[in-house]
Coordinates of C-alpha atoms in Angstrom, one line a residue:
M1 CA 80.7 12.4 211.3
Y2 CA 79.4 16.0 211.6
L3 CA 76.6 17.2 213.7
Q4 CA 74.4 19.3 211.6
P5 CA 71.8 21.5 212.8
E6 CA 68.1 21.1 212.1
P7 CA 67.4 22.4 208.5
K8 CA 65.3 25.6 208.4
F9 CA 63.9 27.4 205.3
K10 CA 66.1 30.4 204.3
I11 CA 65.7 32.3 201.2
N12 CA 69.5 32.6 200.6
V13 CA 70.0 28.8 200.9
L14 CA 67.1 28.2 198.5
K15 CA 68.7 30.5 196.0
A16 CA 72.2 28.9 196.5
N17 CA 70.7 25.4 196.0
A18 CA 68.9 26.6 192.9
E19 CA 72.0 27.9 191.3
R20 CA 73.7 24.7 192.1
V21 CA 71.1 22.7 190.3
S22 CA 71.2 25.2 187.5
K23 CA 74.9 24.6 187.0
L24 CA 74.3 20.8 186.6
V25 CA 71.4 21.4 184.4
S26 CA 73.4 23.8 182.2
S27 CA 76.3 21.3 181.9
I28 CA 73.9 18.7 180.8
I29 CA 72.4 21.1 178.2
S30 CA 75.7 21.9 176.9
V31 CA 76.5 18.4 176.2
G32 CA 73.1 18.1 174.5
Q33 CA 73.9 21.0 172.4
F34 CA 77.3 19.5 171.4
L35 CA 75.6 16.3 170.3
Q36 CA 72.9 18.2 168.4
S37 CA 75.7 20.2 166.7
C38 CA 77.5 17.0 165.6
W39 CA 74.2 15.5 164.3
S40 CA 73.2 18.7 162.4
W41 CA 76.9 18.9 160.8
Q42 CA 77.4 22.5 161.9
S43 CA 81.0 21.9 161.7
K44 CA 81.8 19.2 159.1
P45 CA 85.3 18.2 160.3
R46 CA 83.9 17.7 163.9
S47 CA 80.8 15.9 162.8
G48 CA 82.9 13.6 160.6
L49 CA 85.1 12.7 163.4
A50 CA 82.3 12.2 165.7
F51 CA 80.6 10.0 163.0
I52 CA 83.7 7.9 162.7
A53 CA 84.3 7.6 166.4
F54 CA 80.7 6.5 166.9
L55 CA 81.0 3.7 164.2
V56 CA 84.2 2.5 165.8
I57 CA 83.0 2.4 169.4
V58 CA 79.6 0.8 168.6
W59 CA 81.2 -1.8 166.4
N60 CA 84.0 -2.7 168.9
F61 CA 82.0 -2.1 172.1
E62 CA 82.0 -4.7 175.0
I63 CA 80.3 -4.4 178.2
Y64 CA 83.6 -4.6 180.2
L65 CA 84.6 -1.5 178.3
L66 CA 82.2 0.7 180.2
P67 CA 83.9 0.6 183.6
V68 CA 87.3 0.8 181.6
T69 CA 86.1 4.1 180.1
I70 CA 85.2 5.5 183.6
L71 CA 88.5 4.4 184.9
L72 CA 90.4 6.2 181.9
V73 CA 88.4 9.4 182.7
L74 CA 89.5 9.1 186.4
L75 CA 93.2 8.7 185.5
W76 CA 92.8 11.5 182.9
N77 CA 91.6 13.9 185.5
L78 CA 94.3 12.7 187.9
M79 CA 97.0 13.5 185.2
A80 CA 95.3 16.9 184.5
Q81 CA 95.5 17.8 188.2
Q82 CA 99.0 16.7 188.6
L83 CA 100.0 19.0 185.6
I84 CA 98.1 21.9 187.0
S85 CA 99.5 21.5 190.5
S86 CA 103.1 21.4 189.1
F87 CA 102.4 24.8 187.3
M88 CA 100.8 26.3 190.4
T89 CA 102.9 25.5 193.3
D90 CA 102.1 28.5 195.5
S91 CA 98.4 28.3 195.6
H92 CA 96.0 25.3 196.3
V93 CA 93.1 25.0 194.1
S94 CA 89.9 25.6 195.6
Q95 CA 87.1 23.8 194.1
V96 CA 84.2 25.8 195.6
H97 CA 83.8 29.4 194.2
S98 CA 80.8 30.4 196.1
D99 CA 80.2 30.5 199.8
P100 CA 76.6 30.4 200.9
D101 CA 75.7 33.1 203.2
D102 CA 75.0 32.0 206.8
D103 CA 72.9 35.1 207.7
D104 CA 69.8 33.8 209.6
E105 CA 66.5 35.0 208.4
D106 CA 64.3 33.5 211.0
D107 CA 60.9 34.9 211.3
N108 CA 59.9 36.7 214.6
D109 CA 56.7 35.0 215.4
D110 CA 56.7 36.1 219.0
D111 CA 53.1 37.6 219.2
D112 CA 51.4 38.8 222.1
K113 CA 49.4 36.7 224.2
D114 CA 46.1 38.1 223.2
T115 CA 46.3 37.1 219.6
K116 CA 43.2 36.5 217.7
E117 CA 42.3 33.2 216.1
E118 CA 42.6 34.7 212.6
K119 CA 46.3 35.5 213.4
K120 CA 46.7 32.0 214.5
S121 CA 45.2 30.6 211.3
F122 CA 47.5 32.8 209.3
K123 CA 50.5 31.7 211.2
E124 CA 49.6 28.0 210.5
K125 CA 49.2 28.7 206.8
L126 CA 52.6 30.5 206.9
D127 CA 54.2 27.4 208.7
A128 CA 52.7 25.1 206.0
I129 CA 54.1 27.3 203.2
Q130 CA 57.5 27.3 204.8
N131 CA 57.4 23.5 205.2
V132 CA 56.8 23.1 201.6
C133 CA 59.5 25.8 200.7
L134 CA 61.8 23.6 203.2
Q135 CA 61.0 20.5 201.1
V136 CA 61.8 22.2 197.8
Q137 CA 65.1 23.5 199.5
E138 CA 66.1 20.1 200.6
G139 CA 65.2 18.5 197.3
L140 CA 67.3 20.9 195.4
D141 CA 70.2 20.4 197.9
G142 CA 69.9 16.6 197.4
I143 CA 70.0 16.8 193.6
S144 CA 72.9 19.1 193.6
S145 CA 75.0 17.4 196.2
F146 CA 74.4 14.3 194.1
G147 CA 75.9 15.6 191.1
E148 CA 78.6 17.4 192.9
R149 CA 79.8 14.3 194.7
I150 CA 80.1 12.5 191.3
K151 CA 82.1 15.5 189.9
N152 CA 84.3 15.4 193.1
T153 CA 84.9 11.6 192.8
F154 CA 86.2 12.3 189.2
N155 CA 88.3 15.4 190.3
W156 CA 90.1 13.4 193.0
T157 CA 88.8 15.7 195.8
V158 CA 89.2 12.8 198.2
P159 CA 92.1 10.8 196.6
W160 CA 91.8 7.5 198.6
L161 CA 88.0 7.4 197.5
S162 CA 89.0 7.9 193.9
I163 CA 91.8 5.1 194.3
M164 CA 89.0 2.8 195.6
A165 CA 86.7 3.6 192.7
C166 CA 89.7 2.8 190.4
I167 CA 90.2 -0.5 192.0
V168 CA 86.4 -1.4 191.9
L169 CA 86.2 -0.5 188.3
C170 CA 89.5 -2.7 187.5
L171 CA 87.6 -5.7 189.1
V172 CA 84.3 -5.0 187.5
A173 CA 86.0 -4.8 184.1
T174 CA 87.6 -8.0 184.8
L175 CA 84.5 -9.8 185.8
L176 CA 82.8 -8.5 182.8
Y177 CA 85.5 -9.6 180.5
V178 CA 85.7 -13.1 182.0
I179 CA 82.3 -14.0 183.0
P180 CA 79.4 -13.6 180.6
L181 CA 76.8 -10.8 181.4
R182 CA 73.9 -13.2 181.7
W183 CA 75.6 -15.0 184.5
L184 CA 76.3 -11.8 186.4
V185 CA 72.7 -10.7 185.9
L186 CA 71.5 -14.0 187.1
A187 CA 73.6 -13.9 190.3
W188 CA 72.5 -10.3 191.0
G189 CA 68.9 -11.3 190.6
I190 CA 69.3 -14.6 192.9
N191 CA 71.0 -12.4 195.4
K192 CA 68.2 -9.8 195.5
F193 CA 65.5 -12.4 195.5
T194 CA 67.1 -14.5 198.3
K195 CA 68.6 -11.9 200.4
K196 CA 65.4 -11.4 202.6
I197 CA 65.3 -15.2 203.0
R198 CA 69.1 -15.6 203.8
K199 CA 69.2 -12.4 206.1
P200 CA 65.7 -11.5 207.4
N201 CA 67.1 -8.6 209.5
A202 CA 69.4 -7.2 206.9
I203 CA 69.0 -3.5 206.1
P204 CA 68.6 -2.6 202.6
N205 CA 71.4 -0.5 201.1
N206 CA 72.8 0.7 197.9
E207 CA 76.6 0.3 197.7
V208 CA 77.1 3.2 195.1
L209 CA 75.0 5.6 197.1
D210 CA 76.9 4.8 200.2
F211 CA 80.1 5.3 198.4
L212 CA 78.9 8.6 197.0
S213 CA 77.7 9.6 200.5
R214 CA 81.3 9.6 201.6
V215 CA 82.4 11.9 199.0
P216 CA 81.8 15.5 200.0
S217 CA 79.8 18.0 197.9
D218 CA 80.9 21.5 197.1
Q219 CA 78.9 22.9 200.0
E220 CA 80.5 20.4 202.6
L221 CA 83.9 21.4 201.2
T222 CA 83.2 24.9 201.9
F223 CA 81.9 24.3 205.4
Y224 CA 84.4 21.7 206.6
R225 CA 87.6 23.0 204.9
E226 CA 90.8 23.0 206.8
F227 CA 92.4 26.3 207.9
H228 CA 96.1 26.6 207.5
L229 CA 98.1 28.0 210.5
G230 CA 99.9 30.4 208.3
S231 CA 96.7 32.0 207.0
M232 CA 95.1 32.2 210.5
S233 CA 98.2 33.8 212.0
N234 CA 98.2 36.3 209.0
T235 CA 94.5 37.2 209.5
V236 CA 95.1 37.6 213.3
S237 CA 98.1 39.8 212.6
S238 CA 96.0 42.0 210.1
K239 CA 93.3 42.3 212.8
K240 CA 95.8 43.5 215.3
K241 CA 97.2 46.0 212.8
K242 CA 93.8 47.2 212.1
Y243 CA 92.7 47.9 215.7
A244 CA 96.3 49.1 216.9

């Protein structure tokens, strides 16, 4: 685990979190625009293929095919990354393109001892505004981190976590294929209703959220990325040449 400092409101961090959320929203909007273009028949061949695919998928859809589809997407991204890495042997692909600035913009609120009550009240109002902005900043960070963790799971950023997801998806697909859905829902409901009776001191948790919390977001990849010895020696030598 990493020790993180107490969060503070910073304008640059708020802007960075807003940009991260806007990227996720823009990707969702692009998917919606693609579906709308298929429904409006802007491109007849594409809409025709989409219509035929919709009929085939809906007619043959079974509930166990849902984890199989997610598993196929994971394997497809793995094959794509292997092909890209084979063509790009000299560089390692960085998945984070923007580094948030770490410039501290802490307000200097050290006033003189003889400040008046009006200045104190103004400072209290300013602190309240900063607390609200901090909540907005943390909320944007949570939304963007959640989406980035899902993306990094499919991108095989942490391979062993993606392998674990593949194994779990295979097991879920097998269970959905063998056991009827109503029995699985019944077992899930019985477990939820009797969990407090069976384990009174159990801490409620969500396995999916626990899994995603172990996948780093883009910001965490930037903060905790590994530094190679070769690059560090090059930077040190360049600094020595600069000051020589």
